Coordinates of C-alpha atoms and ligand atoms in Angstrom, one line a residue:
M1 CA 6.7 -23.6 11.7
Y2 CA 5.7 -22.8 7.6
D3 CA 3.3 -24.1 5.3
Y4 CA 4.9 -22.1 2.5
V5 CA 8.9 -21.6 1.7
I6 CA 9.6 -18.6 -1.2
V7 CA 12.6 -17.8 -1.8
G8 CA 13.2 -14.5 -4.0
A9 CA 10.8 -11.8 -4.1
G10 CA 10.7 -11.0 -7.7
S11 CA 8.2 -10.5 -9.9
A12 CA 7.2 -13.6 -9.2
G13 CA 8.0 -14.6 -5.4
C14 CA 5.5 -11.1 -4.4
V15 CA 2.8 -12.3 -6.4
L16 CA 3.1 -15.9 -4.8
A17 CA 3.0 -14.1 -0.8
S18 CA 0.4 -12.3 -1.5
R19 CA -1.6 -14.9 -2.8
L20 CA -1.5 -17.3 -0.3
S21 CA -1.6 -15.8 2.3
E22 CA -5.1 -14.6 1.5
D23 CA -6.1 -17.6 3.1
P24 CA -5.3 -17.1 6.4
D25 CA -4.8 -20.8 8.1
V26 CA -1.1 -21.0 5.5
Q27 CA 1.9 -18.9 7.1
V28 CA 4.0 -18.3 5.0
L29 CA 7.0 -17.2 4.6
L30 CA 9.0 -15.2 1.8
L31 CA 13.3 -14.5 2.2
E32 CA 14.4 -12.7 0.1
A33 CA 18.4 -12.0 -0.5
G34 CA 18.2 -7.6 -1.2
P35 CA 16.8 -5.9 1.1
P36 CA 14.1 -3.8 1.6
D37 CA 12.5 -1.0 -1.6
V38 CA 13.6 1.9 -0.1
N39 CA 15.8 3.3 -2.9
E40 CA 13.7 6.5 -3.9
N41 CA 15.0 5.4 -8.0
I42 CA 12.9 2.6 -7.3
H43 CA 10.4 4.3 -7.8
V44 CA 10.2 7.6 -10.5
P45 CA 10.2 5.2 -12.9
L46 CA 12.9 7.5 -14.9
G47 CA 15.3 6.4 -12.1
Y48 CA 15.6 2.7 -13.4
L49 CA 18.2 4.1 -15.2
Q50 CA 21.1 5.5 -11.9
L51 CA 19.5 1.5 -10.3
G52 CA 22.4 -0.3 -12.1
R53 CA 25.8 -1.3 -10.2
T54 CA 24.4 -0.3 -7.1
E55 CA 23.3 -2.1 -3.8
V56 CA 19.8 -3.3 -5.3
D57 CA 21.8 -5.7 -8.8
W58 CA 23.5 -8.1 -8.7
D59 CA 26.2 -6.5 -10.5
Y60 CA 26.1 -9.7 -13.1
C61 CA 27.5 -9.9 -15.9
S62 CA 28.3 -11.3 -19.7
A63 CA 31.7 -13.2 -19.8
A64 CA 34.6 -11.3 -22.7
E65 CA 31.8 -10.8 -25.3
P66 CA 34.3 -12.0 -29.1
E67 CA 31.5 -10.2 -31.1
C68 CA 32.0 -7.0 -29.1
H69 CA 35.7 -6.6 -29.0
G70 CA 36.0 -8.9 -26.0
R71 CA 33.9 -6.5 -23.8
R72 CA 32.2 -8.0 -20.5
I73 CA 28.1 -6.3 -21.3
P74 CA 26.2 -6.3 -17.4
L75 CA 23.2 -8.0 -16.7
P76 CA 20.9 -6.7 -14.6
R77 CA 18.6 -8.6 -12.3
G78 CA 17.8 -6.4 -8.6
K79 CA 18.6 -7.9 -5.5
V80 CA 15.9 -6.0 -3.8
L81 CA 11.9 -6.9 -2.6
G82 CA 10.8 -6.8 -5.5
G83 CA 13.0 -8.2 -7.4
T84 CA 13.7 -7.2 -11.0
S85 CA 10.2 -5.8 -11.5
S86 CA 11.8 -3.1 -9.4
I87 CA 14.6 -2.2 -11.8
N88 CA 13.1 -3.4 -15.0
A89 CA 12.2 -1.1 -17.8
M90 CA 7.7 -0.9 -16.7
V91 CA 6.8 -2.2 -20.6
Y92 CA 3.6 -4.4 -20.4
I93 CA 3.8 -6.6 -22.8
R94 CA 2.7 -9.9 -22.4
G95 CA 4.2 -12.3 -24.6
N96 CA 2.6 -13.7 -27.4
H97 CA 0.1 -16.6 -28.1
R98 CA 2.0 -18.3 -30.2
D99 CA 5.1 -19.2 -27.4
Y100 CA 3.0 -20.1 -24.7
D101 CA 1.0 -22.5 -26.9
D102 CA 4.6 -23.9 -28.6
W103 CA 5.5 -25.2 -24.9
G104 CA 2.3 -28.0 -25.5
V105 CA 2.4 -28.1 -21.4
P106 CA -1.4 -28.4 -20.0
G107 CA -2.8 -26.1 -18.6
W108 CA -0.1 -23.5 -20.0
S109 CA -2.1 -22.1 -23.6
W110 CA -2.9 -18.9 -24.4
A111 CA -6.4 -19.6 -23.2
D112 CA -5.3 -21.5 -20.2
L113 CA -3.2 -18.5 -18.8
M114 CA -5.7 -16.0 -20.7
P115 CA -7.7 -15.5 -17.3
Y116 CA -4.7 -15.0 -14.7
F117 CA -4.2 -12.3 -17.4
L118 CA -6.7 -10.8 -16.8
K119 CA -7.8 -11.0 -13.3
A120 CA -3.8 -9.3 -12.5
E121 CA -4.9 -6.3 -14.5
D122 CA -6.1 -3.7 -13.1
N123 CA -5.7 -1.3 -17.2
E124 CA -6.5 2.6 -16.8
R125 CA -8.5 2.0 -20.1
G126 CA -10.7 0.1 -17.5
A127 CA -12.3 -4.0 -19.1
S128 CA -12.7 -5.1 -21.9
R129 CA -12.4 -8.5 -24.6
W130 CA -8.2 -7.9 -23.9
H131 CA -7.9 -6.2 -20.4
G132 CA -8.9 -6.8 -17.0
A133 CA -10.5 -4.1 -14.1
G134 CA -9.5 -4.0 -10.6
G135 CA -6.8 -6.7 -10.6
P136 CA -3.6 -5.5 -8.4
L137 CA -1.2 -5.0 -10.9
P138 CA -1.6 -0.8 -12.5
V139 CA -1.0 -0.8 -15.8
S140 CA -1.4 3.2 -16.7
E141 CA -0.2 5.3 -20.4
E142 CA 2.8 6.5 -20.7
R143 CA 1.9 9.7 -18.6
S144 CA 5.5 12.4 -20.4
H145 CA 5.3 11.6 -23.8
N146 CA 8.9 12.8 -25.6
I147 CA 7.9 14.9 -28.7
I148 CA 10.4 12.1 -30.9
S149 CA 8.3 9.8 -29.9
R150 CA 5.3 10.4 -31.3
A151 CA 7.7 11.3 -34.6
F152 CA 9.2 8.1 -33.8
V153 CA 5.6 6.3 -34.0
E154 CA 4.5 8.4 -36.8
A155 CA 8.0 7.7 -39.2
G156 CA 7.3 4.2 -38.8
V157 CA 3.4 4.0 -40.0
Q158 CA 5.2 6.8 -43.4
A159 CA 7.1 3.6 -44.1
G160 CA 4.2 1.3 -44.2
L161 CA 3.7 -0.5 -40.4
T162 CA 1.0 -0.5 -38.7
R163 CA -0.4 1.8 -36.3
N164 CA -0.9 -0.5 -33.4
E165 CA -2.6 1.3 -30.4
D166 CA -2.4 -1.8 -28.4
F167 CA 0.7 -4.2 -28.4
N168 CA -2.0 -6.6 -26.2
G169 CA -4.6 -6.5 -28.8
E170 CA -5.3 -8.9 -31.3
H171 CA -2.5 -8.1 -32.9
Q172 CA 1.6 -7.5 -31.6
D173 CA 2.7 -6.0 -34.4
G174 CA 2.7 -2.6 -35.8
V175 CA 4.0 0.6 -34.0
G176 CA 3.0 2.6 -30.8
L177 CA 3.2 3.8 -28.4
Y178 CA 3.0 1.2 -25.0
Q179 CA 0.9 0.7 -22.0
V180 CA 3.9 0.4 -18.2
T181 CA 3.3 -1.1 -15.2
Q182 CA 3.1 2.5 -13.1
R183 CA 0.5 4.5 -11.8
G184 CA 0.8 7.9 -10.7
G185 CA 4.2 7.9 -12.4
M186 CA 5.1 5.7 -9.7
R187 CA 6.3 2.0 -10.8
A188 CA 4.4 -0.6 -10.0
S189 CA 6.3 -3.5 -8.7
T190 CA 5.3 -7.0 -7.8
A191 CA 6.3 -5.3 -4.4
V192 CA 4.5 -2.8 -4.2
A193 CA 1.1 -4.2 -6.7
Y194 CA 1.0 -7.0 -4.6
L195 CA 3.6 -7.5 -1.1
H196 CA 3.4 -4.5 0.5
P197 CA -0.8 -4.7 0.6
A198 CA 0.1 -8.0 2.6
M199 CA 2.5 -6.9 5.0
E200 CA 0.3 -6.2 7.0
R201 CA -1.5 -9.9 7.4
P202 CA -0.2 -12.0 10.4
N203 CA 0.2 -15.1 8.2
L204 CA 3.2 -13.4 6.2
T205 CA 6.5 -12.7 7.5
V206 CA 9.1 -10.7 5.1
M207 CA 13.1 -12.1 5.9
P208 CA 15.1 -8.9 3.7
Ligands
FAD1 C1 17.2 -3.7 -17.0 C2 16.0 -5.3 -17.7 C3 14.8 -4.6 -17.8 C4 13.2 -5.1 -18.5 N1 12.0 -4.2 -18.8 C5 10.9 -5.3 -18.7 C6 9.6 -4.7 -19.3 O1 10.3 -3.2 -19.4 N2 8.5 -5.0 -19.2 C7 9.5 -6.8 -18.4 O2 7.7 -6.8 -18.8 N3 10.1 -7.1 -18.8 C8 12.0 -6.1 -18.3 N4 12.7 -7.8 -17.7 C9 12.5 -8.1 -17.5 C10 11.6 -8.6 -16.3 O3 12.1 -7.4 -15.3 C11 11.6 -10.4 -15.9 O4 12.1 -11.2 -16.9 C12 10.8 -10.6 -14.7 O5 11.4 -9.6 -13.5 C13 12.3 -11.8 -13.8 O6 10.7 -11.9 -12.5 P1 11.7 -13.5 -11.9 O7 10.4 -13.3 -11.1 O8 11.8 -14.5 -12.3 O9 13.0 -12.9 -11.0 P2 13.1 -12.0 -10.3 O10 12.4 -11.0 -10.1 O11 14.6 -11.5 -11.3 O12 13.1 -12.4 -8.9 C14 14.2 -12.9 -8.5 C15 14.6 -12.9 -7.1 O13 15.3 -13.8 -6.0 C16 16.1 -13.1 -5.3 N5 17.4 -14.6 -4.9 C17 17.9 -14.7 -6.1 N6 18.6 -15.8 -5.3 C18 18.2 -15.6 -3.9 C19 19.0 -16.4 -3.0 N7 19.6 -17.2 -2.8 N8 17.5 -15.8 -2.0 C20 16.7 -15.4 -1.2 N9 16.3 -14.8 -2.6 C21 17.1 -15.1 -3.7 C22 16.2 -12.0 -6.2 O14 17.7 -11.2 -5.2 C23 14.9 -11.4 -6.8 O15 14.6 -10.4 -5.4 C24 13.5 -6.4 -17.5 C25 14.8 -6.8 -17.5 C26 16.1 -6.2 -17.1 C27 16.7 -6.7 -16.1

């Protein structure tokens, strides 16, 4: 008997399972259609390029696209513990505040959500008005900037774009290097950040 049954151990499901099972008095079941996240290409950031069309991808395709000469375009979605957070590109950029505010849903405005973004985050830049530290989700600078990436940013600045050192700061526009959900050179999926630390709890059952 379970108090909560969560279907899908993706970005959202792993967080839910972890947070709900903090209460030892509730029984939580997490169901996932895919396997455990043991494929090493999940955890080595550059390996994500090797994950499409494998056992950890639902392997969806678009319909034949007339504007693309009839090609069917691959639409990867994670099918594994961590879900799409185990196969995505790890860029850490929150939605624009106007997106949330335009929803017009009580409790989901930018001001409502910001405390939760901060609570989730463990940013290696430390805590500030815009960032949290000590939360479950590691956010880091990229460790290996390609010389072309730096040249691209400088070219953007020369062309008149604003240099932006933090796309989660006061302004989102401009050109700069983004932060990533990684720590120690490894991917921080929600399975890594939230689920694995909780899996020893006797009140949490995970069925990949
Ligand atoms: C290639 C790629 C790159 C991306 N890059 C970025 C990025 O850099 N930064 C960023 O912020 N976002 C990125 N995203 C988007 C982001 O990863 C997704 O928006 C997010 O992970 C979705 O989370 P979710 O919880 O809604 O779904 P998912 O994480 O997809 O979780 C759904 C889970 O449910 C499982 N499931 C589905 N049906 C069933 C069923 N019937 N029974 C059991 N389990 C089931 C799935 O297998 C999956 O594990 C990227 C996405 C892709 C595809």
